[in-house]
């Protein structure tokens, strides 16, 4: 047997448990972790001669594992299987109409900060810059607007605090 083959097998024996733990942290699944380690070690075996002379072959394998995991995640994120067919968007239009109607009833500044925070997903700093107000004003306007919406929602549903 070639010496570099023995070294690779020794590396695998010595570090496989640590790599499995790392894979488990990445994936959250023992089965996926095992698959991840297996694929990473397969890739490592083809470049072992070059990698073994480096300072940190385990770091090289962990990088392979992290990149492979991201690749899997991206692939799975694009394809989301579900047992139920999602309802068409037009069924939610009534609920959205109610939300926009309630927002329109708020003062303009309160409405603006809510829309920028929750619809546009902006941070307080960005909202303050866009509206020309302080971050503290953004936070107080959000607080007042949400309190107003809660009171109106409770009144509509008949709940009192």
C-alpha positions as a LaTeX table, in Angstrom:
\begin{tabular}{lrrr}
\hline
Residue & $x$ (\AA) & $y$ (\AA) & $z$ (\AA) \\
\hline
Unk1 & 0.00 & 0.00 & 0.00 \\
Unk2 & 1.22 & 3.51 & $-0.79$ \\
Unk3 & 2.42 & 5.59 & 2.19 \\
Unk4 & 0.08 & 8.48 & 1.43 \\
Unk5 & $-2.87$ & 6.04 & 1.45 \\
Unk6 & $-1.94$ & 4.87 & 4.94 \\
Unk7 & $-1.62$ & 8.47 & 6.11 \\
Unk8 & $-5.07$ & 9.28 & 4.73 \\
Unk9 & $-6.62$ & 6.27 & 6.45 \\
Unk10 & $-4.91$ & 7.25 & 9.72 \\
Unk11 & $-6.25$ & 10.77 & 9.38 \\
Unk12 & $-9.76$ & 9.45 & 8.77 \\
Unk13 & $-9.56$ & 7.11 & 11.78 \\
Unk14 & $-8.19$ & 9.83 & 14.03 \\
Unk15 & $-10.48$ & 12.71 & 13.02 \\
Unk16 & $-13.72$ & 11.12 & 11.76 \\
Unk17 & $-15.54$ & 11.48 & 15.11 \\
Unk18 & $-14.62$ & 15.17 & 15.35 \\
Unk19 & $-15.72$ & 15.69 & 11.75 \\
Unk20 & $-19.02$ & 13.92 & 12.44 \\
Unk21 & $-19.65$ & 16.22 & 15.42 \\
Unk22 & $-18.88$ & 19.22 & 13.20 \\
Unk23 & $-21.25$ & 17.87 & 10.55 \\
Unk24 & $-23.96$ & 17.40 & 13.17 \\
Unk25 & $-23.60$ & 21.01 & 14.25 \\
Unk26 & $-23.85$ & 22.16 & 10.64 \\
Unk27 & $-26.80$ & 20.03 & 9.62 \\
Unk28 & $-28.68$ & 19.21 & 12.81 \\
Unk29 & $-29.15$ & 15.64 & 11.59 \\
Unk30 & $-26.93$ & 12.62 & 12.24 \\
Unk31 & $-27.72$ & 11.14 & 8.84 \\
Unk32 & $-26.97$ & 14.36 & 6.97 \\
Unk33 & $-23.80$ & 14.80 & 9.04 \\
Unk34 & $-22.60$ & 11.33 & 8.02 \\
Unk35 & $-23.34$ & 12.09 & 4.37 \\
Unk36 & $-21.53$ & 15.39 & 4.63 \\
Unk37 & $-18.43$ & 13.81 & 6.17 \\
Unk38 & $-18.44$ & 11.05 & 3.59 \\
Unk39 & $-18.60$ & 13.48 & 0.67 \\
Unk40 & $-15.95$ & 15.74 & 2.19 \\
Unk41 & $-13.57$ & 12.82 & 2.79 \\
Unk42 & $-14.16$ & 11.60 & $-0.74$ \\
Unk43 & $-13.15$ & 15.02 & $-2.07$ \\
Unk44 & $-10.20$ & 15.11 & 0.31 \\
Unk45 & $-8.95$ & 11.69 & $-0.82$ \\
Unk46 & $-8.48$ & 12.93 & $-4.37$ \\
Unk47 & $-6.33$ & 15.84 & $-3.19$ \\
Unk48 & $-4.70$ & 14.24 & $-0.14$ \\
Unk49 & $-1.15$ & 14.30 & $-1.56$ \\
Unk50 & $-1.34$ & 18.07 & $-1.87$ \\
Unk51 & $-3.28$ & 18.71 & 1.34 \\
Unk52 & $-1.27$ & 16.45 & 3.67 \\
Unk53 & 1.74 & 18.74 & 3.43 \\
Unk54 & $-0.31$ & 21.76 & 4.52 \\
Unk55 & $-0.46$ & 22.95 & 8.12 \\
Unk56 & $-4.12$ & 22.08 & 8.70 \\
Unk57 & $-5.67$ & 19.23 & 6.68 \\
Unk58 & $-8.62$ & 19.10 & 9.08 \\
Unk59 & $-9.36$ & 22.76 & 8.45 \\
Unk60 & $-9.35$ & 21.96 & 4.74 \\
Unk61 & $-11.94$ & 19.21 & 5.29 \\
Unk62 & $-14.09$ & 21.46 & 7.47 \\
Unk63 & $-14.07$ & 24.08 & 4.73 \\
Unk64 & $-15.19$ & 21.45 & 2.23 \\
Unk65 & $-17.96$ & 20.42 & 4.63 \\
Unk66 & $-19.16$ & 23.99 & 5.20 \\
Unk67 & $-19.26$ & 24.73 & 1.48 \\
Unk68 & $-21.02$ & 21.46 & 0.73 \\
Unk69 & $-23.60$ & 22.16 & 3.43 \\
Unk70 & $-24.30$ & 25.62 & 1.99 \\
Unk71 & $-24.68$ & 24.03 & $-1.43$ \\
Unk72 & $-27.21$ & 21.53 & $-0.06$ \\
Unk73 & $-29.06$ & 24.25 & 1.80 \\
Unk74 & $-29.36$ & 26.39 & $-1.31$ \\
Unk75 & $-30.63$ & 23.46 & $-3.33$ \\
Unk76 & $-33.22$ & 22.53 & $-0.70$ \\
Unk77 & $-34.29$ & 26.14 & $-0.18$ \\
Unk78 & $-35.29$ & 26.44 & $-3.83$ \\
Unk79 & $-37.42$ & 23.32 & $-3.67$ \\
Unk80 & $-39.80$ & 23.15 & $-0.73$ \\
Unk81 & $-41.98$ & 20.04 & $-0.71$ \\
Unk82 & $-45.23$ & 20.18 & 1.20 \\
Unk83 & $-48.15$ & 17.84 & 1.74 \\
Unk84 & $-50.70$ & 20.60 & 1.24 \\
Unk85 & $-51.19$ & 22.82 & $-1.74$ \\
Unk86 & $-50.92$ & 26.47 & $-0.66$ \\
Unk87 & $-54.07$ & 28.50 & $-0.99$ \\
Unk88 & $-54.16$ & 31.10 & $-3.76$ \\
Unk89 & $-53.07$ & 34.61 & $-2.84$ \\
Unk90 & $-56.41$ & 36.16 & $-3.76$ \\
Unk91 & $-58.03$ & 34.51 & $-0.70$ \\
Unk92 & $-55.78$ & 36.61 & 1.54 \\
Unk93 & $-56.76$ & 39.85 & $-0.16$ \\
Unk94 & $-59.64$ & 40.45 & 2.26 \\
Unk95 & $-57.33$ & 40.18 & 5.28 \\
Unk96 & $-54.73$ & 42.40 & 3.62 \\
Unk97 & $-57.43$ & 44.92 & 2.81 \\
Unk98 & $-58.38$ & 45.08 & 6.48 \\
Unk99 & $-54.76$ & 45.59 & 7.49 \\
Unk100 & $-54.27$ & 48.43 & 5.00 \\
Unk101 & $-57.56$ & 49.98 & 6.09 \\
Unk102 & $-56.42$ & 49.97 & 9.72 \\
Unk103 & $-53.05$ & 51.39 & 8.72 \\
Unk104 & $-54.74$ & 54.22 & 6.79 \\
Unk105 & $-56.57$ & 55.21 & 9.97 \\
Unk106 & $-53.25$ & 55.91 & 11.74 \\
Unk107 & $-51.53$ & 59.30 & 11.66 \\
Unk108 & $-49.18$ & 59.61 & 8.68 \\
Unk109 & $-45.92$ & 59.37 & 10.64 \\
Unk110 & $-47.06$ & 56.29 & 12.59 \\
Unk111 & $-48.21$ & 54.64 & 9.39 \\
Unk112 & $-44.90$ & 55.46 & 7.70 \\
Unk113 & $-42.75$ & 53.97 & 10.45 \\
Unk114 & $-44.82$ & 50.79 & 10.58 \\
Unk115 & $-44.69$ & 50.31 & 6.84 \\
Unk116 & $-40.95$ & 50.99 & 6.70 \\
Unk117 & $-40.21$ & 48.69 & 9.62 \\
Unk118 & $-42.49$ & 45.74 & 8.93 \\
Unk119 & $-43.20$ & 45.92 & 5.21 \\
Unk120 & $-39.86$ & 47.25 & 3.96 \\
Unk121 & $-37.93$ & 45.54 & 6.81 \\
Unk122 & $-35.75$ & 48.56 & 7.54 \\
Unk123 & $-33.82$ & 49.19 & 10.76 \\
Unk124 & $-34.62$ & 52.15 & 13.00 \\
Unk125 & $-31.51$ & 53.96 & 11.76 \\
Unk126 & $-32.61$ & 53.67 & 8.12 \\
Unk127 & $-36.18$ & 54.72 & 8.93 \\
Unk128 & $-34.95$ & 57.75 & 10.85 \\
Unk129 & $-32.74$ & 58.79 & 7.94 \\
Unk130 & $-35.55$ & 58.40 & 5.40 \\
Unk131 & $-38.08$ & 60.35 & 7.45 \\
Unk132 & $-35.67$ & 62.93 & 8.85 \\
Unk133 & $-36.46$ & 62.09 & 12.48 \\
Unk134 & $-34.45$ & 60.62 & 15.36 \\
Unk135 & $-34.25$ & 56.90 & 16.09 \\
Unk136 & $-35.98$ & 57.52 & 19.43 \\
Unk137 & $-38.89$ & 59.12 & 17.56 \\
Unk138 & $-39.06$ & 56.08 & 15.28 \\
Unk139 & $-39.30$ & 53.76 & 18.29 \\
Unk140 & $-41.92$ & 55.90 & 20.05 \\
Unk141 & $-44.04$ & 56.19 & 16.88 \\
Unk142 & $-43.90$ & 52.41 & 16.35 \\
Unk143 & $-44.90$ & 51.84 & 19.97 \\
Unk144 & $-47.84$ & 54.26 & 19.75 \\
Unk145 & $-49.01$ & 52.89 & 16.41 \\
Unk146 & $-48.95$ & 49.28 & 17.63 \\
Unk147 & $-50.78$ & 50.26 & 20.83 \\
Unk148 & $-53.46$ & 52.02 & 18.75 \\
Unk149 & $-53.83$ & 49.00 & 16.48 \\
Unk150 & $-54.10$ & 46.66 & 19.48 \\
Unk151 & $-56.81$ & 48.78 & 21.13 \\
Unk152 & $-58.79$ & 48.95 & 17.88 \\
Unk153 & $-58.41$ & 45.20 & 17.29 \\
Unk154 & $-59.58$ & 44.46 & 20.84 \\
Unk155 & $-62.56$ & 46.78 & 20.38 \\
Unk156 & $-63.50$ & 45.05 & 17.12 \\
Unk157 & $-63.29$ & 41.57 & 18.63 \\
Unk158 & $-65.00$ & 42.59 & 21.86 \\
Unk159 & $-62.00$ & 41.85 & 24.09 \\
Unk160 & $-61.09$ & 44.28 & 26.84 \\
Unk161 & $-57.88$ & 44.27 & 28.80 \\
\hline
\end{tabular}
